Coordinates of C-alpha atoms and ligand atoms in Angstrom, one line a residue:
X1 CA 110.9 171.9 113.6
X2 CA 112.2 174.9 111.8
X3 CA 115.9 175.1 111.7
X4 CA 117.7 178.5 111.7
X5 CA 120.9 178.3 109.6
X6 CA 124.3 180.0 109.7
X7 CA 124.9 182.3 106.7
X8 CA 128.4 181.8 105.3
X9 CA 130.0 182.9 102.0
X10 CA 126.7 184.3 100.7
X11 CA 124.5 181.4 101.4
X12 CA 122.4 179.9 104.2
X13 CA 124.3 177.0 105.7
X14 CA 122.7 174.4 107.9
X15 CA 124.5 173.2 111.0
X16 CA 126.3 169.9 110.3
X17 CA 127.0 167.5 113.1
X18 CA 126.8 170.4 115.6
X19 CA 124.9 170.8 118.8
X20 CA 121.6 172.7 118.6
X21 CA 119.6 174.8 121.1
X22 CA 115.8 175.5 121.0
X23 CA 114.5 179.0 120.2
X24 CA 111.3 179.6 122.2
X25 CA 108.2 181.5 121.6
X26 CA 108.1 183.8 124.7
X27 CA 104.3 184.1 124.4
X28 CA 103.5 180.4 124.7
X29 CA 106.7 179.2 126.3
X30 CA 107.1 176.4 123.6
X31 CA 110.1 175.8 121.3
X32 CA 109.4 177.2 117.8
X33 CA 112.8 176.4 116.1
X34 CA 116.2 175.2 116.7
X35 CA 119.5 176.9 116.0
X36 CA 123.0 175.3 115.7
X37 CA 125.6 176.1 118.3
X38 CA 128.5 176.9 115.9
X39 CA 131.8 175.0 116.4
X40 CA 135.4 176.0 115.8
X41 CA 135.2 174.5 112.3
X42 CA 132.1 176.6 111.4
X43 CA 133.7 179.8 112.7
X44 CA 136.9 179.0 110.7
X45 CA 134.9 178.4 107.6
X46 CA 133.1 181.8 107.9
X47 CA 136.4 183.6 108.7
X48 CA 138.1 182.2 105.7
X49 CA 135.1 183.2 103.5
X50 CA 135.3 186.7 104.9
X51 CA 139.1 186.8 104.4
X52 CA 138.7 185.7 100.8
X53 CA 136.1 188.4 100.1
X54 CA 137.7 191.3 102.0
X55 CA 140.5 192.5 99.7
X56 CA 138.3 193.1 96.7
X57 CA 135.6 194.6 98.8
X58 CA 138.1 197.1 100.2
X59 CA 139.1 197.9 96.6
X60 CA 135.6 198.9 95.7
X61 CA 135.5 202.6 95.8
X62 CA 133.7 204.1 98.9
X63 CA 130.7 205.6 97.0
X64 CA 130.0 202.1 95.4
X65 CA 130.1 200.6 98.9
X66 CA 127.7 203.3 100.1
X67 CA 125.4 202.4 97.3
X68 CA 125.1 198.8 98.5
X69 CA 124.2 200.2 101.9
X70 CA 121.6 202.6 100.4
X71 CA 120.0 199.6 98.6
X72 CA 120.2 197.5 101.8
X73 CA 118.4 200.2 103.7
X74 CA 115.7 200.4 101.0
X75 CA 115.3 196.5 101.0
X76 CA 115.0 196.4 104.9
X77 CA 112.5 199.2 104.8
X78 CA 110.4 197.4 102.2
X79 CA 110.3 194.4 104.5
X80 CA 109.9 196.2 107.8
X81 CA 106.7 194.5 108.9
X82 CA 107.9 191.0 108.0
X83 CA 111.2 191.6 109.9
X84 CA 109.4 193.1 112.9
X85 CA 107.1 190.1 113.1
X86 CA 110.1 187.7 113.0
X87 CA 111.9 189.7 115.6
X88 CA 108.9 189.9 117.9
X89 CA 108.2 186.2 117.5
X90 CA 111.6 185.3 119.1
X91 CA 112.1 188.3 121.4
X92 CA 108.6 189.0 122.6
X93 CA 108.8 192.8 122.3
X94 CA 105.8 194.6 120.8
X95 CA 105.5 194.9 117.0
X96 CA 105.9 198.7 117.2
X97 CA 108.9 198.3 119.4
X98 CA 110.5 195.8 116.9
X99 CA 110.0 198.3 114.2
X100 CA 111.8 200.8 116.3
X101 CA 114.6 198.3 116.9
X102 CA 115.1 198.0 113.1
X103 CA 114.6 201.6 112.3
X104 CA 117.3 202.7 114.9
X105 CA 119.6 200.2 113.3
X106 CA 118.8 201.7 109.9
X107 CA 119.8 205.2 111.2
X108 CA 123.3 203.8 111.5
X109 CA 123.2 202.3 108.0
X110 CA 122.1 205.8 106.8
X111 CA 125.0 207.3 108.7
X112 CA 127.4 204.7 107.1
X113 CA 126.0 205.7 103.6
X114 CA 128.1 208.8 104.1
X115 CA 131.3 206.8 104.1
X116 CA 133.0 208.6 101.2
X117 CA 132.9 211.7 103.4
X118 CA 133.6 210.0 106.6
X119 CA 136.7 208.2 105.3
X120 CA 138.4 211.4 104.1
X121 CA 141.8 211.8 105.8
X122 CA 143.8 214.8 106.6
X123 CA 146.3 216.6 104.3
X124 CA 149.1 219.0 105.2
X125 CA 150.7 220.7 102.2
X126 CA 154.3 221.8 102.6
X127 CA 154.9 220.2 105.9
X128 CA 158.7 220.3 105.0
X129 CA 160.7 221.5 102.0
X130 CA 158.7 219.9 99.1
X131 CA 157.1 217.6 101.6
X132 CA 153.3 216.9 101.9
X133 CA 151.9 214.7 104.6
X134 CA 148.5 213.0 104.4
X135 CA 146.6 210.3 106.4
X136 CA 144.5 207.4 105.2
X137 CA 141.9 205.4 107.0
X138 CA 142.2 201.8 105.9
X139 CA 140.0 198.8 106.8
X140 CA 141.3 196.3 109.3
X141 CA 140.4 193.1 107.3
X142 CA 138.0 190.6 108.9
X143 CA 136.2 191.8 112.0
X144 CA 133.6 190.2 114.3
X145 CA 130.5 191.4 116.2
X146 CA 128.9 189.5 119.1
X147 CA 125.4 190.8 120.0
X148 CA 122.9 190.4 122.8
X149 CA 119.3 189.2 122.6
X150 CA 117.7 192.6 123.5
X151 CA 118.2 194.4 120.1
X152 CA 118.6 191.7 117.5
X153 CA 118.4 194.2 114.6
X154 CA 119.7 197.5 115.9
X155 CA 122.9 196.3 117.5
X156 CA 124.1 194.1 114.6
X157 CA 123.5 197.2 112.3
X158 CA 125.4 199.5 114.7
X159 CA 128.4 197.1 114.0
X160 CA 128.3 195.8 110.5
X161 CA 127.0 199.1 108.9
X162 CA 130.2 201.1 109.7
X163 CA 132.4 198.0 109.4
X164 CA 131.4 197.0 106.0
X165 CA 131.1 200.6 104.8
X166 CA 134.9 201.0 105.8
X167 CA 135.8 198.1 103.6
X168 CA 136.0 195.2 106.2
X169 CA 134.4 191.8 106.0
X170 CA 132.2 191.0 109.0
X171 CA 131.3 187.9 111.0
X172 CA 128.2 188.3 113.2
X173 CA 127.5 186.0 116.1
X174 CA 123.9 186.9 117.1
X175 CA 122.2 185.9 120.4
X176 CA 121.1 182.3 120.3
X177 CA 117.8 183.4 121.9
X178 CA 116.6 185.3 118.8
X179 CA 118.9 184.5 115.9
X180 CA 116.6 184.6 112.9
X181 CA 116.6 188.3 112.0
X182 CA 120.4 188.3 111.7
X183 CA 120.2 185.8 108.8
X184 CA 117.5 187.8 107.1
X185 CA 119.6 190.9 107.3
X186 CA 122.6 189.1 105.8
X187 CA 120.4 187.8 103.0
X188 CA 119.2 191.3 102.3
X189 CA 122.8 192.6 102.3
X190 CA 123.6 190.1 99.5
X191 CA 120.5 191.1 97.6
X192 CA 121.6 194.7 97.9
X193 CA 124.8 193.8 96.1
X194 CA 127.4 193.0 98.7
X195 CA 129.7 190.2 97.5
X196 CA 129.4 186.8 99.1
X197 CA 131.6 186.6 102.3
X198 CA 131.3 190.3 103.2
X199 CA 128.6 189.7 105.8
X200 CA 128.5 186.3 107.5
X201 CA 126.5 185.0 110.4
X202 CA 127.7 182.2 112.6
X203 CA 125.1 181.0 115.1
X204 CA 126.1 179.8 118.5
X205 CA 127.0 180.6 122.1
X206 CA 130.2 180.5 124.2
X207 CA 132.1 178.0 122.0
X208 CA 131.5 180.1 118.8
X209 CA 132.5 183.3 120.7
X210 CA 135.6 181.7 122.0
X211 CA 136.6 180.5 118.5
X212 CA 136.0 184.0 117.0
X213 CA 137.9 186.0 119.6
X214 CA 140.9 183.7 119.4
X215 CA 140.9 183.3 115.6
X216 CA 144.2 184.6 114.1
X217 CA 142.5 186.2 111.2
X218 CA 140.0 188.3 113.2
X219 CA 141.5 191.8 113.6
X220 CA 138.8 193.4 115.8
X221 CA 135.9 192.4 118.0
X222 CA 132.8 194.5 118.8
X223 CA 130.8 193.0 121.7
X224 CA 127.6 194.0 123.4
X225 CA 126.1 192.0 126.2
X226 CA 126.4 191.5 130.0
X227 CA 129.4 193.0 131.8
X228 CA 130.9 189.6 132.9
X229 CA 131.1 188.3 129.3
X230 CA 132.1 191.8 128.0
X231 CA 135.1 191.9 130.4
X232 CA 136.2 188.4 129.5
X233 CA 135.9 189.0 125.8
X234 CA 137.8 192.2 126.2
X235 CA 140.7 190.8 128.2
X236 CA 141.0 187.6 126.1
X237 CA 140.9 189.3 122.7
X238 CA 143.1 192.3 123.6
X239 CA 145.7 189.9 125.1
X240 CA 145.8 188.4 121.6
X241 CA 146.5 191.8 120.1
X242 CA 143.0 192.4 118.8
X243 CA 141.1 195.7 118.9
X244 CA 138.1 195.4 121.2
X245 CA 135.1 197.5 122.1
X246 CA 132.9 195.6 124.7
X247 CA 129.7 197.2 125.9
X248 CA 128.3 195.7 129.2
X249 CA 125.3 196.0 131.5
X250 CA 123.7 199.0 133.0
X251 CA 121.7 200.5 135.8
X252 CA 120.5 203.9 134.7
X253 CA 119.1 206.5 137.2
X254 CA 116.4 209.1 136.6
X255 CA 116.8 212.0 139.0
X256 CA 113.6 214.0 139.6
X257 CA 114.1 217.4 141.1
X258 CA 111.3 219.2 143.0
X259 CA 110.7 221.7 140.1
X260 CA 110.2 218.9 137.5
X261 CA 106.9 218.6 135.5
X262 CA 105.9 215.5 137.5
X263 CA 103.2 214.3 135.2
X264 CA 105.5 214.4 132.2
X265 CA 108.3 212.8 134.2
X266 CA 106.1 209.9 135.3
X267 CA 105.0 209.3 131.8
X268 CA 108.6 209.3 130.6
X269 CA 109.9 207.2 133.4
X270 CA 107.1 204.6 133.1
X271 CA 107.8 204.2 129.4
X272 CA 111.6 204.0 129.9
X273 CA 111.4 201.5 132.9
X274 CA 108.8 199.1 131.5
X275 CA 109.1 199.5 127.7
X276 CA 110.4 196.2 126.2
X277 CA 109.7 194.7 129.6
X278 CA 112.7 196.6 131.0
X279 CA 115.1 194.6 128.7
X280 CA 117.0 197.6 127.5
X281 CA 120.4 198.7 128.5
X282 CA 119.2 202.3 128.4
X283 CA 116.0 201.4 130.4
X284 CA 115.5 203.6 133.5
X285 CA 115.2 201.0 136.4
X286 CA 116.0 203.5 139.2
X287 CA 114.3 206.7 139.9
X288 CA 115.7 209.2 142.5
X289 CA 113.2 211.8 143.8
X290 CA 114.9 214.7 145.6
X291 CA 113.1 215.7 148.8
X292 CA 110.3 213.8 150.6
X293 CA 107.6 215.9 149.0
X294 CA 108.8 215.0 145.5
X295 CA 109.1 211.3 146.6
X296 CA 105.6 211.1 147.9
X297 CA 104.0 212.8 144.9
X298 CA 106.1 210.8 142.5
X299 CA 105.3 207.5 144.2
X300 CA 101.5 208.2 144.1
X301 CA 101.6 209.0 140.4
X302 CA 103.8 206.0 139.6
X303 CA 101.4 203.6 141.5
X304 CA 98.5 205.0 139.5
X305 CA 100.4 204.7 136.2
X306 CA 101.4 201.1 136.9
X307 CA 97.8 200.2 137.5
X308 CA 97.0 201.3 134.0
X309 CA 99.8 199.4 132.3
X310 CA 98.7 196.6 129.9
X311 CA 101.0 193.6 129.5
X312 CA 100.2 191.7 126.3
X313 CA 101.2 189.8 123.3
X314 CA 103.4 191.6 120.7
X315 CA 100.6 192.0 118.2
X316 CA 98.2 193.7 120.8
X317 CA 98.2 197.4 119.8
X318 CA 97.0 198.3 123.2
X319 CA 99.8 196.6 125.1
X320 CA 102.6 198.6 126.8
X321 CA 105.0 195.7 126.9
X322 CA 105.2 191.9 126.2
X323 CA 106.8 188.9 127.8
X324 CA 110.4 188.5 128.8
X325 CA 112.7 186.7 126.5
X326 CA 113.1 183.3 128.3
X327 CA 111.9 181.3 131.2
X328 CA 115.4 181.4 132.6
X329 CA 115.5 185.2 132.5
X330 CA 112.1 185.5 134.0
X331 CA 113.2 183.3 136.9
X332 CA 116.2 185.5 137.3
X333 CA 114.1 188.7 137.6
X334 CA 111.8 186.9 140.0
X335 CA 114.8 186.1 142.2
X336 CA 115.8 189.9 142.2
X337 CA 112.3 190.8 143.3
X338 CA 112.4 188.3 146.2
X339 CA 115.9 189.6 147.0
X340 CA 114.5 193.2 147.2
X341 CA 111.9 192.0 149.6
X342 CA 114.4 190.1 151.7
X343 CA 116.7 193.1 151.8
X344 CA 114.0 195.3 153.3
X345 CA 112.9 197.4 150.3
X346 CA 109.2 198.2 150.3
X347 CA 107.3 196.3 147.6
X348 CA 104.7 198.8 146.5
X349 CA 103.4 197.1 143.4
X350 CA 104.0 193.3 142.9
X351 CA 103.9 192.1 139.4
X352 CA 104.3 188.4 140.1
X353 CA 101.6 186.1 139.2
X354 CA 100.3 188.0 136.2
X355 CA 98.8 185.8 133.4
X356 CA 97.8 188.1 130.6
X357 CA 95.2 186.9 128.1
X358 CA 95.4 183.4 129.5
X359 CA 99.0 182.9 128.4
X360 CA 100.0 181.2 131.6
X361 CA 103.0 179.5 130.1
X362 CA 104.4 182.6 128.6
X363 CA 107.3 184.6 130.1
X364 CA 105.1 187.4 131.3
X365 CA 105.7 189.5 134.4
X366 CA 103.7 192.4 135.6
X367 CA 105.1 195.8 136.5
X368 CA 106.8 195.9 139.9
X369 CA 107.6 198.9 142.0
X370 CA 109.9 199.1 145.0
X371 CA 110.3 202.1 147.3
X372 CA 112.9 202.8 150.0
X373 CA 115.6 201.0 148.1
X374 CA 119.1 201.9 149.5
X375 CA 122.6 201.9 147.8
X376 CA 124.0 198.9 149.8
X377 CA 121.3 196.6 148.6
X378 CA 122.4 194.0 146.1
X379 CA 119.2 194.3 144.2
X380 CA 120.2 198.0 143.7
X381 CA 123.8 197.4 142.8
X382 CA 123.2 194.7 140.2
X383 CA 121.3 194.8 136.9
X384 CA 117.8 193.2 137.0
X385 CA 116.9 193.8 133.2
X386 CA 113.1 193.3 133.8
X387 CA 109.9 195.3 134.5
X388 CA 111.1 196.4 138.0
X389 CA 111.4 200.0 139.0
X390 CA 113.2 201.0 142.2
X391 CA 112.7 204.3 144.0
X392 CA 115.9 205.5 145.9
X393 CA 115.0 208.6 147.9
X394 CA 117.6 211.4 148.1
X395 CA 117.5 214.5 150.4
X396 CA 119.6 216.8 148.2
X397 CA 120.8 217.3 144.7
X398 CA 124.3 216.3 145.8
X399 CA 123.0 213.1 147.3
X400 CA 121.1 212.3 144.1
X401 CA 124.1 213.2 141.8
X402 CA 126.3 210.8 143.9
X403 CA 124.1 207.8 143.2
X404 CA 124.8 207.2 139.5
X405 CA 128.3 208.5 139.9
X406 CA 129.0 205.9 142.6
X407 CA 127.2 203.0 141.0
X408 CA 129.4 200.2 139.5
X409 CA 127.6 200.7 136.1
X410 CA 127.8 204.0 134.2
X411 CA 125.8 203.7 131.0
X412 CA 123.3 206.6 131.2
X413 CA 121.4 208.9 133.6
X414 CA 118.6 211.4 133.1
X415 CA 117.5 214.5 135.1
X416 CA 114.0 215.8 135.1
X417 CA 113.9 219.5 136.0
X418 CA 112.9 223.0 134.8
X419 CA 116.2 224.4 136.0
X420 CA 118.8 224.9 133.3
X421 CA 121.6 225.4 135.7
X422 CA 120.8 222.3 137.7
X423 CA 120.6 220.3 134.5
X424 CA 123.9 221.8 133.2
X425 CA 125.7 221.0 136.5
X426 CA 124.3 217.4 136.5
X427 CA 125.4 216.8 132.8
X428 CA 128.9 218.2 133.7
X429 CA 129.5 216.2 136.8
X430 CA 127.6 212.9 136.7
X431 CA 129.9 209.9 136.2
X432 CA 128.2 208.1 133.3
X433 CA 128.6 208.0 129.5
X434 CA 125.2 209.2 128.3
X435 CA 123.0 211.9 129.9
X436 CA 119.4 212.9 129.3
X437 CA 117.9 216.2 130.3
X438 CA 114.1 215.7 130.4
X439 CA 114.9 212.8 128.0
X440 CA 114.4 209.4 129.6
X441 CA 116.2 207.2 127.1
X442 CA 119.3 209.2 125.9
X443 CA 120.4 206.8 123.2
X444 CA 122.5 209.2 121.0
X445 CA 121.5 209.6 117.3
X446 CA 123.5 207.5 114.8
X447 CA 126.0 210.3 113.9
X448 CA 126.9 210.7 117.6
X449 CA 128.4 207.8 119.5
X450 CA 127.0 205.4 122.0
X451 CA 128.9 204.2 125.0
X452 CA 129.0 204.0 128.8
X453 CA 131.6 204.3 131.5
X454 CA 132.8 202.0 134.3
X455 CA 131.4 198.5 134.1
X456 CA 129.1 199.4 131.2
X457 CA 132.0 199.5 128.6
X458 CA 135.5 198.0 128.2
X459 CA 137.7 199.6 125.7
X460 CA 138.0 203.2 124.4
X461 CA 135.9 203.3 121.2
X462 CA 132.2 203.8 121.4
X463 CA 129.7 202.4 118.9
X464 CA 128.7 204.3 115.7
X465 CA 129.3 207.9 115.0
X466 CA 132.9 208.8 114.2
X467 CA 134.0 206.3 116.9
X468 CA 132.5 203.6 114.8
X469 CA 134.5 204.7 111.7
X470 CA 137.7 205.0 113.8
X471 CA 137.2 201.6 115.4
X472 CA 136.8 199.8 112.1
X473 CA 139.8 201.5 110.4
X474 CA 143.4 202.1 111.1
X475 CA 145.3 205.3 110.2
X476 CA 148.2 205.3 107.9
X477 CA 150.2 208.6 107.6
X478 CA 152.2 209.2 104.5
X479 CA 155.0 211.7 104.2
X480 CA 155.8 212.3 100.5
X481 CA 158.4 214.2 98.5
X482 CA 158.4 214.1 94.7
X483 CA 161.3 214.9 92.5
X484 CA 160.8 218.5 91.3
X485 CA 162.5 218.1 87.9
X486 CA 164.9 221.0 88.8
X487 CA 167.4 221.1 91.6
X488 CA 165.7 221.8 94.9
X489 CA 167.2 223.0 98.2
X490 CA 167.5 219.5 99.6
X491 CA 167.9 217.3 96.6
X492 CA 171.6 216.5 96.9
X493 CA 172.0 216.6 100.6
X494 CA 172.6 213.5 102.6
X495 CA 171.7 213.6 106.3
X496 CA 172.4 211.3 109.2
X497 CA 170.5 213.3 111.8
X498 CA 166.8 213.3 112.6
X499 CA 165.2 215.7 110.1
X500 CA 163.7 218.8 111.6
X501 CA 161.1 221.0 109.9
Ligands
LIG601 P1 124.9 187.9 127.4 O1 126.2 188.5 127.9 O2 124.3 186.8 128.0 O3 125.2 187.5 125.8 C1 125.7 188.4 124.9 C2 126.4 187.7 123.7 O4 127.5 186.9 124.3 C3 125.5 186.6 123.1 O5 125.8 186.6 121.7 C4 125.9 185.3 123.8 O6 125.6 184.2 123.0 C5 127.3 185.5 124.1 N1 127.7 184.8 125.4 C6 126.9 184.5 126.5 N2 127.6 183.9 127.4 C7 128.9 183.9 127.0 C8 130.1 183.3 127.5 N3 130.1 182.8 128.7 N4 131.2 183.4 126.7 C9 131.2 184.0 125.5 N5 130.0 184.5 125.0 C10 128.9 184.4 125.7 O7 123.9 189.1 127.2 P2 122.3 189.0 126.9 O8 121.6 188.4 128.0 O9 122.2 188.5 125.5 O10 121.9 190.6 126.8 C11 121.6 191.3 127.9 C12 122.8 192.1 128.5 O11 123.3 193.0 127.4 C13 122.4 193.1 129.5 O12 123.4 193.0 130.5 C14 122.4 194.4 128.9 O13 122.6 195.5 129.8 C15 123.5 194.3 127.9 N6 123.3 195.2 126.9 C16 124.3 196.3 126.8 C17 124.2 197.3 125.9 C18 125.2 198.4 125.8 O14 125.3 199.0 124.8 N7 125.9 198.7 126.9 C19 123.2 197.2 124.9 C20 122.3 196.1 124.9 C21 122.4 195.2 125.9

């Protein structure tokens, strides 16, 4: 069986004497490879390789570091199809969706190519007599990224693009469910000219994560995954004095006002709820029509739209989405569907029992629609992360606005309306981190930053944009006075009081 290696100090490194876990093909439900579960020793080896490489990488001038990233982007683009196929074969998302996963990651690489400009500090001439003050942004050293299964290319690139551009060395711990793309990306980064040790991949699960977040040489940890793990990583690593950004789960709401273009909204909501089988943290699993008339019209259109959805294999160009990532995850989603039924929500479309193209053993699940879901229901309060859409009816704008604001998660929310003032009011008042106005998946472009509120994110710094640069650097402020060669006003004074300007 194919074995997926670690990537340490510039070379693929097989697991030695470690435990392994299978990597499944979500279409057939059979193991297709195995990946080592990295141990403390493996993590330590990678961290030491990174620590050895980092000082000279930081000393490379930023425009030369940017050139490596330009070349990396070119190499990834030239292998886009091969990488998308590899990604789909382990994740199960459609080929076109895998290309999108990689391309949205490359957007952040492109942003990081501007690092000479992004690293420019501030300068104040004449802040005191003969005194100039300037600030520098310096890399942290060795930093780590721990990533989820659902974007195996984009999310690693969110992290290692800015981190490496800033002059850090990086250890990536990808999801053990779809770990191959990470290794290919690290290989391409070496081919692009990054020195060995600047980007390392340690495979594994909890033990590897624990070894990383407690390692004394790791200065910062960027995490994306479920909220329970995000919170634990955040509290454990910050207690050890590390800088941490930890993004968690989500339950994004789409508010539909009576004046919305309903046909357009239904197309948008269906794509955002069921694309990638609902396995996106910016999916739209809850829709909130305002008023009974809107609710009835929306429901009828959604039922019709779901009837036309095609669930298929990643290479099927007609398919709307593919299988879920694992049997375990599919079981979890099925439990939530049963929970919704038991809690009294109305199951309008039942996706259970679907077997597309005879792939009975694959992790497929048909589109599922619930109506009359209410806020106290557990299936509403928790993240399902599957092809399940819940309608929560609201009588007024205020009632609709209160739903995402009062929900434990706060990643994103969208509003569908023709009213500029309603949209503006919604954007100003809703209690989430990312807002869409007639945009169903408001993932910010690379030069803005990505991050939620409440249980969707722990820590202060968002991903990419200037927040990414700030997260992976620390500021040093220099106050300088140079001898003037002729006696200056303060040259022979000695002072024991706090200098004032
Ligand atoms: P997960 O939390 O199970 O795993 C994330 C990472 O943590 C993986 O690398 C995994 O190996 C590791 N991990 C798992 N359990 C661990 C433990 N007990 N201790 C230490 N490390 C552990 O998440 P997932 O299932 O891979 O991804 C789906 C989740 O990620 C969803 O909740 C989704 O909303 C979230 N997500 C959030 C964002 C965001 O930006 N907010 C983006 C994508 C995904």
